[in-house]
Short mmCIF file of C-alpha atoms and ligand atoms in Angstrom, two decimals:
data_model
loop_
_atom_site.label_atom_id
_atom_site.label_comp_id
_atom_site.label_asym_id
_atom_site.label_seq_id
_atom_site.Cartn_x
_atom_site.Cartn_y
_atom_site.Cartn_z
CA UNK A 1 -96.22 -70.46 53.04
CA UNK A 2 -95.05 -74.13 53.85
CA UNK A 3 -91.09 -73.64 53.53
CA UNK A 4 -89.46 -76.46 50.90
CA UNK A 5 -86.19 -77.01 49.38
CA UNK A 6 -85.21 -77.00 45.72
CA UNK A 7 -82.98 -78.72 43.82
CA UNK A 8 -82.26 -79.45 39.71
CA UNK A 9 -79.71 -82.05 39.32
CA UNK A 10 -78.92 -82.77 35.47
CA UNK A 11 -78.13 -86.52 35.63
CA UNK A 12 -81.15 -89.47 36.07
CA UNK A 13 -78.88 -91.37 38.92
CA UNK A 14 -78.61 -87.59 41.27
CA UNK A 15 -82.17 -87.42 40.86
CA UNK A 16 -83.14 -90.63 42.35
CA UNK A 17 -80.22 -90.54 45.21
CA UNK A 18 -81.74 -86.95 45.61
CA UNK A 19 -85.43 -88.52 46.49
CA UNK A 20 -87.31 -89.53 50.01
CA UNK A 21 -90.17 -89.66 51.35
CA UNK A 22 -90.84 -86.09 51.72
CA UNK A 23 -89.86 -85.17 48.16
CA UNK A 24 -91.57 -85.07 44.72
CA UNK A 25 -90.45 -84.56 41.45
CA UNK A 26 -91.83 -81.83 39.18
CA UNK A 27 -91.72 -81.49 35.92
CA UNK A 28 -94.10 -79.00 34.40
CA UNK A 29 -95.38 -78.57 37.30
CA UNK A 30 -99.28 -77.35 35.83
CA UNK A 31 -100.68 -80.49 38.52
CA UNK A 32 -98.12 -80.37 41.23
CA UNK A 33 -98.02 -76.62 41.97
CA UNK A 34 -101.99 -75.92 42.25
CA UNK A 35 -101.99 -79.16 44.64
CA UNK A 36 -99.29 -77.20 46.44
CA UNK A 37 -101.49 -73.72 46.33
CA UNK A 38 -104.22 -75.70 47.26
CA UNK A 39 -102.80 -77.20 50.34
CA UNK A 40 -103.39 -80.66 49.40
CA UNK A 41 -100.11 -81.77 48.67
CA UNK A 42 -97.29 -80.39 50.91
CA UNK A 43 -93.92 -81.70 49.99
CA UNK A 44 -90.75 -80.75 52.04
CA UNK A 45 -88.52 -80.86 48.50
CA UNK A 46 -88.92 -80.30 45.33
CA UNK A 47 -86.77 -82.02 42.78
CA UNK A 48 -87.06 -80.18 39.58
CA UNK A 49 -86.38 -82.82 36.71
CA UNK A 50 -86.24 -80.08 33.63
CA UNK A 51 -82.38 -80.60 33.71
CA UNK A 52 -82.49 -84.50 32.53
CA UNK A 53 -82.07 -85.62 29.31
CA UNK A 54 -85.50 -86.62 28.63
CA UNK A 55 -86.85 -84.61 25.70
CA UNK A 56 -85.40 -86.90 23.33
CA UNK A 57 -88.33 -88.82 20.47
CA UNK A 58 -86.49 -91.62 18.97
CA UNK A 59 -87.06 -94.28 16.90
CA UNK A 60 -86.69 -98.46 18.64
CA UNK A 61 -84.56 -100.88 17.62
CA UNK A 62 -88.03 -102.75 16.71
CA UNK A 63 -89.04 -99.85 14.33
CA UNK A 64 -91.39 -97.98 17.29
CA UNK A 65 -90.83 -94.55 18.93
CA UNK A 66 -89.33 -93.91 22.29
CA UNK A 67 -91.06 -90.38 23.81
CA UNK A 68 -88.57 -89.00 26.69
CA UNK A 69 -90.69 -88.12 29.87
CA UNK A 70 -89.90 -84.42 29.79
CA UNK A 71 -91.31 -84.22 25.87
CA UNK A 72 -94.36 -81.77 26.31
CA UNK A 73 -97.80 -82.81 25.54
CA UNK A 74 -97.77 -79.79 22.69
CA UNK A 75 -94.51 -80.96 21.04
CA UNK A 76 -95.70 -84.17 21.34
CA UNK A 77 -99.04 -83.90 19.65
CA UNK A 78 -97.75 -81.87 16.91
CA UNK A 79 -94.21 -84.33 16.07
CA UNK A 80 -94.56 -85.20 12.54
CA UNK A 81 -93.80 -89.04 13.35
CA UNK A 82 -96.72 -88.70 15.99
CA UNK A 83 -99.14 -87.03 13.64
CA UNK A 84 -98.33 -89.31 10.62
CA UNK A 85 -98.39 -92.76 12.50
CA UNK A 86 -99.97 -92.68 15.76
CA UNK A 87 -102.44 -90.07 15.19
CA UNK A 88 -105.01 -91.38 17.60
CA UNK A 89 -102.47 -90.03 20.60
CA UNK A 90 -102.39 -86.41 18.83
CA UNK A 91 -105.77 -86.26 18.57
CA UNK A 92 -106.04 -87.82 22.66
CA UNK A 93 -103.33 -84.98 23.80
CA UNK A 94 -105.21 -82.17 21.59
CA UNK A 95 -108.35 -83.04 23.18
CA UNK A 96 -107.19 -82.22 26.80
CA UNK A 97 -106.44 -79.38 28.53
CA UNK A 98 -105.14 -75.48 26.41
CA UNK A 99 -102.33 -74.98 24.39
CA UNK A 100 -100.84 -72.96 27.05
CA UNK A 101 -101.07 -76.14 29.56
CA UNK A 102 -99.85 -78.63 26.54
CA UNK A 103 -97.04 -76.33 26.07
CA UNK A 104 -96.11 -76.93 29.92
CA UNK A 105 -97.60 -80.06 30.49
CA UNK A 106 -95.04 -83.01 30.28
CA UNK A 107 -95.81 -87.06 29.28
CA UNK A 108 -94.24 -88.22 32.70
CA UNK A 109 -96.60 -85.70 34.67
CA UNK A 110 -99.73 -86.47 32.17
CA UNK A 111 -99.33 -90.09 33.17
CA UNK A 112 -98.87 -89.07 37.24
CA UNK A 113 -101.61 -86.46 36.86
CA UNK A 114 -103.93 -86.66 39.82
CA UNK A 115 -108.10 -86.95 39.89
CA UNK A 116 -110.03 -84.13 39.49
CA UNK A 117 -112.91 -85.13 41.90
CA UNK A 118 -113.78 -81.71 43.62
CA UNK A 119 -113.37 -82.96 47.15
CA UNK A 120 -109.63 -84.28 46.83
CA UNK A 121 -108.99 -80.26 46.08
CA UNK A 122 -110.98 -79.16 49.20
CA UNK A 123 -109.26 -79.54 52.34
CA UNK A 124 -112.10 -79.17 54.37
CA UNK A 125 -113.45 -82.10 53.42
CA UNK A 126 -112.80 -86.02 54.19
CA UNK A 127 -111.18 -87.49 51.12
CA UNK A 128 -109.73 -91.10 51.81
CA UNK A 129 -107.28 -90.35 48.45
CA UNK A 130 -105.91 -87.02 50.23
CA UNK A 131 -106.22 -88.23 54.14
CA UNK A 132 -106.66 -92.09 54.35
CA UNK A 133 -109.26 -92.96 56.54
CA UNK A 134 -110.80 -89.97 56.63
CA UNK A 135 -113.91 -91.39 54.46
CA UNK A 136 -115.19 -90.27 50.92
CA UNK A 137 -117.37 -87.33 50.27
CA UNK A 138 -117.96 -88.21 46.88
CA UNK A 139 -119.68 -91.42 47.58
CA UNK A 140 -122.88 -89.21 48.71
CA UNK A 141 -122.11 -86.64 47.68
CA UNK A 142 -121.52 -84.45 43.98
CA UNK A 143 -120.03 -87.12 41.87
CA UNK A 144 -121.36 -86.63 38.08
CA UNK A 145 -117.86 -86.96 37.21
CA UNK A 146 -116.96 -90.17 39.10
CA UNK A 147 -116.30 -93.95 38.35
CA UNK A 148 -118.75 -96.37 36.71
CA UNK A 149 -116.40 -99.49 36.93
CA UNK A 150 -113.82 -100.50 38.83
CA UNK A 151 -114.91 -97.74 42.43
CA UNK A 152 -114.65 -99.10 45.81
CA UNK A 153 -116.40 -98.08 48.93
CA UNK A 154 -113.46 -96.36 49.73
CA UNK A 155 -112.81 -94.59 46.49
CA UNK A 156 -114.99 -93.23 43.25
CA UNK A 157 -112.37 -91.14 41.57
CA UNK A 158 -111.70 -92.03 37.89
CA UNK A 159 -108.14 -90.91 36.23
CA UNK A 160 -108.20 -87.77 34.17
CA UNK A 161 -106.14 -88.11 31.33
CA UNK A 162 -106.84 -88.28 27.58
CA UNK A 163 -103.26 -89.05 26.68
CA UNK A 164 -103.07 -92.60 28.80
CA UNK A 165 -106.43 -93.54 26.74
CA UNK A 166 -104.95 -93.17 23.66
CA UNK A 167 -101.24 -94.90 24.86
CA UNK A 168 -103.82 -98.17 26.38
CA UNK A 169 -105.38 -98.33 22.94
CA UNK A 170 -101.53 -98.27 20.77
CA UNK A 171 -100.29 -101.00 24.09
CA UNK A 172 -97.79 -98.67 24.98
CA UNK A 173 -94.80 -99.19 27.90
CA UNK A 174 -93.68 -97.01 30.24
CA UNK A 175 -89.63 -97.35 31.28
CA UNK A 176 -89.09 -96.25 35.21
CA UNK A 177 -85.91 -95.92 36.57
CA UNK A 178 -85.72 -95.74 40.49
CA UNK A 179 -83.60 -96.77 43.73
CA UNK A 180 -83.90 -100.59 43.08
CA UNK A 181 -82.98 -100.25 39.42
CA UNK A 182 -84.74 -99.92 36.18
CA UNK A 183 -88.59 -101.46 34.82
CA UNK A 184 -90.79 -101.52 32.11
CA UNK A 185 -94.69 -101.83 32.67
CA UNK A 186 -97.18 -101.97 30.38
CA UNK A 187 -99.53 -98.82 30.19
CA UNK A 188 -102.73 -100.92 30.80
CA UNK A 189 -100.93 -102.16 34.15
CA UNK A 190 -99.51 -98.85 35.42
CA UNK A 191 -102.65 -97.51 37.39
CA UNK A 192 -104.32 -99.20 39.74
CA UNK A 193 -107.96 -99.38 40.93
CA UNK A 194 -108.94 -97.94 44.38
CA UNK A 195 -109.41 -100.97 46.50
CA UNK A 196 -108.85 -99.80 50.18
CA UNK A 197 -105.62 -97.82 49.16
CA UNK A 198 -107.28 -95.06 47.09
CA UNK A 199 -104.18 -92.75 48.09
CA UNK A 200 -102.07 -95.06 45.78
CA UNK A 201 -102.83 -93.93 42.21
CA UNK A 202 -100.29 -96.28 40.46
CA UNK A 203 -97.77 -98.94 40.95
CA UNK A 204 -94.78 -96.52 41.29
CA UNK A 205 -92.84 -97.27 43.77
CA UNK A 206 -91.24 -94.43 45.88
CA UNK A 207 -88.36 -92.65 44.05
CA UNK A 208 -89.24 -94.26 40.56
CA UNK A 209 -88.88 -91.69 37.82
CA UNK A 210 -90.72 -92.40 34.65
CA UNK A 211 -87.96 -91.87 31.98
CA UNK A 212 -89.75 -92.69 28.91
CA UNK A 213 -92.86 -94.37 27.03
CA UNK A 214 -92.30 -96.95 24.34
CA UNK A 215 -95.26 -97.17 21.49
CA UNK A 216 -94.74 -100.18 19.44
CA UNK A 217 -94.47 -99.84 15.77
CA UNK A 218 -98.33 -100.55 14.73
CA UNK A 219 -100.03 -97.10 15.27
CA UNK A 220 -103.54 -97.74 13.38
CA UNK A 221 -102.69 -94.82 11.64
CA UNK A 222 -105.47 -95.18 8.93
CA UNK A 223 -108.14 -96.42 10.84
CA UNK A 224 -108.44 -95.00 14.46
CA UNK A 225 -110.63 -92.14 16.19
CA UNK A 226 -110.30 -90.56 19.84
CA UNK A 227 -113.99 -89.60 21.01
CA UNK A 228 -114.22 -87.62 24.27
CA UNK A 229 -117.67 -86.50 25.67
CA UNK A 230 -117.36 -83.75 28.16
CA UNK A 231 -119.70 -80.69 28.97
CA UNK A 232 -118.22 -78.45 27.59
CA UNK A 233 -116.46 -78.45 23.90
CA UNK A 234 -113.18 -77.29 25.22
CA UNK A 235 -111.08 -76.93 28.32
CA UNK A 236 -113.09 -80.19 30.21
CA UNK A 237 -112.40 -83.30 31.60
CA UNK A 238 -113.89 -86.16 29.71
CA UNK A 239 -117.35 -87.43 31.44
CA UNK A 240 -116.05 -90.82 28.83
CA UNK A 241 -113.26 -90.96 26.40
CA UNK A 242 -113.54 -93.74 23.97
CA UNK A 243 -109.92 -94.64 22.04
CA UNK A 244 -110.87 -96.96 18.89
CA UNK A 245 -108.19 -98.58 17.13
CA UNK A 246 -109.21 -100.68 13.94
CA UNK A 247 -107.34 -102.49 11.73
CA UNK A 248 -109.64 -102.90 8.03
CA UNK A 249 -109.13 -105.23 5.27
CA UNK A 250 -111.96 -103.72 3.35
CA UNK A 251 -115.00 -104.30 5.18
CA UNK A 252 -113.67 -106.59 7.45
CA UNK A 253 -111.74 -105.60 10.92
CA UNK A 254 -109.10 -108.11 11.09
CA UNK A 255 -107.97 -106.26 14.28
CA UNK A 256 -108.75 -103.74 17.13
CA UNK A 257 -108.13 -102.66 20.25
CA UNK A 258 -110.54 -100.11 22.38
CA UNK A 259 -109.65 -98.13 25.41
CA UNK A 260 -111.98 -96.28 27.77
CA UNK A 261 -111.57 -92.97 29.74
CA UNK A 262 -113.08 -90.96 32.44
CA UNK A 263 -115.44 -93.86 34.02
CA UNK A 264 -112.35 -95.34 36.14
CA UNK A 265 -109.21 -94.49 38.74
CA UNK A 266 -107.25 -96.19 35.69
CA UNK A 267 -107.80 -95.99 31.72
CA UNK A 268 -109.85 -99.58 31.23
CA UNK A 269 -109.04 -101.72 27.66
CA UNK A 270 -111.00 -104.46 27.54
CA UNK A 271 -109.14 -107.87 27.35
CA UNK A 272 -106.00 -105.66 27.25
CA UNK A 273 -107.57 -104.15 24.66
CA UNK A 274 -106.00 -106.63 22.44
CA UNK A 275 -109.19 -108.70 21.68
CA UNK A 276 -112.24 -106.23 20.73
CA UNK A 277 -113.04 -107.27 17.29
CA UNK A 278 -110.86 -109.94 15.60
CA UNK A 279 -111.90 -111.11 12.08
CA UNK A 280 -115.56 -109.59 11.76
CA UNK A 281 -117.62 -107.86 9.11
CA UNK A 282 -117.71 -104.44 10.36
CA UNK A 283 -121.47 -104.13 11.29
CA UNK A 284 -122.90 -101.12 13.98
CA UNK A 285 -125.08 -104.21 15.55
CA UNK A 286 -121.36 -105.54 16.36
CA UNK A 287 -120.48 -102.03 17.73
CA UNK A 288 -123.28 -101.94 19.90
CA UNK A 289 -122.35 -105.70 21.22
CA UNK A 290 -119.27 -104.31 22.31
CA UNK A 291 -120.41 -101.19 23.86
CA UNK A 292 -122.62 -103.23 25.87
CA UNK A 293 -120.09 -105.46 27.43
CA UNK A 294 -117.65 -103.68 29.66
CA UNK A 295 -119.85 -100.79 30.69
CA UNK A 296 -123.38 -102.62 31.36
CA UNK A 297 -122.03 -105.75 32.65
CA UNK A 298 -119.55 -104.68 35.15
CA UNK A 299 -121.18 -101.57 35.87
CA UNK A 300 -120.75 -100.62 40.25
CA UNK A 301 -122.33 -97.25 40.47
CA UNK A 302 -125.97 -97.34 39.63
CA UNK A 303 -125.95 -93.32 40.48
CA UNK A 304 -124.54 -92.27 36.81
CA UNK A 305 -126.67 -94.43 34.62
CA UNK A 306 -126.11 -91.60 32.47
CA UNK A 307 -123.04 -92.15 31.92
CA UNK A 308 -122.98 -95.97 31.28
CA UNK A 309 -125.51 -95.07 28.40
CA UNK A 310 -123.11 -92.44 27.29
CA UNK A 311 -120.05 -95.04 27.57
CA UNK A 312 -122.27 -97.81 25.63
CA UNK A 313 -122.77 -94.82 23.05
CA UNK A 314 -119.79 -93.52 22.90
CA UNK A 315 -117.95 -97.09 22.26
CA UNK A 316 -120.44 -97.57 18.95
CA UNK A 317 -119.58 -94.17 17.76
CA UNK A 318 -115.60 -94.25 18.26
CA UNK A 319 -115.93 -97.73 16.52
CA UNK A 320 -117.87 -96.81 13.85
CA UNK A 321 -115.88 -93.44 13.23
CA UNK A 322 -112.36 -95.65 13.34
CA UNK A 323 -113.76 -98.54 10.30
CA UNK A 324 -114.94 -94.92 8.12
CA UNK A 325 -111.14 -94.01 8.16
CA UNK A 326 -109.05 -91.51 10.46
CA UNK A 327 -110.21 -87.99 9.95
CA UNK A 328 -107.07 -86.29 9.58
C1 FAD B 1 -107.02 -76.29 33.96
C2 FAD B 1 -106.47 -77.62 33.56
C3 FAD B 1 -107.14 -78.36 32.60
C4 FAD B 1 -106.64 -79.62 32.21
N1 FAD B 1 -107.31 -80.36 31.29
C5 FAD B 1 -106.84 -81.61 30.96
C6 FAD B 1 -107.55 -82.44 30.06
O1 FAD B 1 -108.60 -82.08 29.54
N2 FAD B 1 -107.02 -83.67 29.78
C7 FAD B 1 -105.85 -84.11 30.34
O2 FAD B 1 -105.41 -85.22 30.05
N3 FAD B 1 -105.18 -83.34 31.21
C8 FAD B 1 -105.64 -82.12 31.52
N4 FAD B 1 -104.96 -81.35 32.43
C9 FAD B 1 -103.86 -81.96 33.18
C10 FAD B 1 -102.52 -81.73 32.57
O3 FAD B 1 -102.43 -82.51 31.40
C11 FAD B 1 -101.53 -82.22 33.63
O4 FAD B 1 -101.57 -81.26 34.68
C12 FAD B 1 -100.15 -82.35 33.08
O5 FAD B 1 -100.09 -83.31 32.06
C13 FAD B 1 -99.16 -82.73 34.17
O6 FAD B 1 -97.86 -82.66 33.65
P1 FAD B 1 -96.74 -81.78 34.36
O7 FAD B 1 -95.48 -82.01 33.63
O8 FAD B 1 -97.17 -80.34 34.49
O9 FAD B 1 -96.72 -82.48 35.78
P2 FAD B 1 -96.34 -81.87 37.21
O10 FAD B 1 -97.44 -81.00 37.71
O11 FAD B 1 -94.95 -81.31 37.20
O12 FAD B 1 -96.30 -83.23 38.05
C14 FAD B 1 -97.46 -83.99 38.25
C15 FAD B 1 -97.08 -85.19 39.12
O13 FAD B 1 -96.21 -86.05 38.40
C16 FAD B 1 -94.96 -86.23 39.07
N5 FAD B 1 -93.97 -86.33 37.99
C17 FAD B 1 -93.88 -85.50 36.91
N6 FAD B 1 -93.00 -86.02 36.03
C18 FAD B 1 -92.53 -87.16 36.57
C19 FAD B 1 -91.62 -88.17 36.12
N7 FAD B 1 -91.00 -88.10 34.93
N8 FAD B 1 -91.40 -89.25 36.91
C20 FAD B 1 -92.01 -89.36 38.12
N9 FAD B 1 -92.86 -88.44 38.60
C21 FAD B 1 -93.14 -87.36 37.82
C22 FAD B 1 -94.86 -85.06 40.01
O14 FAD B 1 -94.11 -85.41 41.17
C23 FAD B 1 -96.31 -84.82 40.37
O15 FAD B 1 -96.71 -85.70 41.40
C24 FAD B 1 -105.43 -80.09 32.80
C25 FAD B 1 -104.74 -79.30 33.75
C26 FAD B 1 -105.26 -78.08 34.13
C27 FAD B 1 -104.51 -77.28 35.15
S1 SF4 B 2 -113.85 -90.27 45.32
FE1 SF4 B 2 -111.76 -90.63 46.04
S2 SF4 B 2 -110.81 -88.65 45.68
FE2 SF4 B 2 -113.01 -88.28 45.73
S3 SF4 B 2 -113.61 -87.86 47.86
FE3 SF4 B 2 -113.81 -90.04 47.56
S4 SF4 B 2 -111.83 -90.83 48.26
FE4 SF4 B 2 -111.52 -88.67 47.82
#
């Protein structure tokens, strides 16, 4: 037992004075405490954030929804504004995890989730994420589930979540609050790739406390499908997650936006994921255009071909599932 101390303040501004270098937050704590179990992460202080008043879903001043960090992935999914207007992030959270863990799981802690490459969870092993330095195991080693864009030498690991996929497709923002005051970053901009600091996940900086994400008021509510391919049909990480976005004028997509899971360290959206088909006759020979692009072309690991044919694949299908109409 590695001893730590505990505290639950109830008001944002204790939290942060509360936090230093030794400390993390924890929310639902369904990441945090098996990293804790497994040795991997050992923090001298716990700061227990359930006491904030950040379970709030409220509507913007520009007519779009603010979700409070501490709302749970379950109450999430099922809120009746989330169903009826941003469906494609109920279907995203639904996809992920049990409803035991969505019942626990939080949108802050979703977001700050950690990989789920096998060697970051084994302490006997050299992990450059866990231990910088140390090397990565993954490179030669078991890595089915690892990066097709975006890896470095030093790093392979994509980002697990099927919520962020779904919040990169709708352009969501994230609000942080830390020592140095308060920030808003766009979703697509929150995680980082590995470069030769694969132990930095995001672009947090110590302290910061995500308070909130913003979704803005278009939610492709009518038009929009969440496609994750995993092995098996429940209870997996995605091997890709495909996010698709459409807005039809009858046979004619006079706007989308795309967002891709499970083949990065950060969910990847194409051009922001603000330009993926603009004005076009929606045609599967388009799809398949646009399936090509990001995975073929900038394609790093040649070792999962499998899954840049899957990606390519899974893009057409998302696409062409989001111009049929949301299946509700
Ligand atoms: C068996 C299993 C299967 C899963 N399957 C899936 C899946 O298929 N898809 C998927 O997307 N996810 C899946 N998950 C992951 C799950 O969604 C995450 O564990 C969960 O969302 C994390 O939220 P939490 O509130 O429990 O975070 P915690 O475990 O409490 O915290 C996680 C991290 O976030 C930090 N943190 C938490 N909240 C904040 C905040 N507001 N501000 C700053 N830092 C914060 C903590 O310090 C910690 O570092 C699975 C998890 C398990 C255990
Ligand atoms: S891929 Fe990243 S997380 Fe996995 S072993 Fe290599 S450095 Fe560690």
């Amino acid at each position: 037992m590695t001893p730590f101390s505990y505290q639950r303040p109830e008001r944002i501004d204790q939290a942060i004075a509360l936090h230093g270098p030794q400390s993390r937050y924890i929310a639902g704590g369904t990441n945090l405490l098996d990293l804790m179990k497994e040795n991997v992460l050992q923090p001298g202080q716990l700061i227990d954030i359930n006491g904030l008043p950040l379970r709030e879903i409220e509507q913007t001043a520009e007519g779009g929804l603010r979700i409070g960090a501490l709302v749970s992935n379950a109450d999430l999914a099922w809120h009746p504004q989330i169903e009826q207007r941003y469906p494609l992030l109920s279907k995203a959270i639904l996809a992920g995890a049990s409803p035991q863990l969505r019942n626990m799981a939080s949108t802050g802690g979703n977001l700050l989730q950690r990989t789920r490459c096998y060697y970051f969870y084994d302490t006997a092993t050299p992990c450059n994420k866990r231990e910088p330095g140390s090397g990565c195991s993954a490179r030669d080693g078991r890595n089915r589930i690892h990066a097709i864009l975006g890896a470095s030498e030093h790093c392979v690991a994509v980002h697990p979540s099927d919520m962020c996929v779904a919040l990169a497709a709708l352009d969501a923002r994230v609000h942080v609050e830390g020592p140095h005051g308060k920030r808003r970053l766009e979703l697509v901009d929150f995680h980082r790739l590995p470069g030769d600091q694969p132990q930095q996940d995001n672009v947090l900086v110590e302290g910061e406390l995500i308070t909130a994400i913003e979704l803005p008021v278009e939610g492709f509510a009518s038009h929009c499908a969440y496609l994750k391919v995993r092995d098996r049909a429940s209870y997996a990480f995605a091997l890709v997650s495909v996010a698709a976005a459409l807005e039809m004028d009858g046979d004619i997509i006079r706007r989308g936006r795309i967002a891709l899971g499970g083949v990065a360290h950060k969910t990847l959206a194409p051009g922001g994921g603000r330009r993926t088909a603009q004005r076009q006759a929606c045609r599967t020979r388009m799809f398949r255009r646009g399936g090509r692009s990001p995975a073929a072309r900038r394609a790093t690991a040649r070792r999962q071909c499998f899954q840049v044919d899957l990606a390519r694949r899974a893009i057409v299908r998302a696409l062409t599932e989001a111009a049929g109409g949301t299946v509700r």
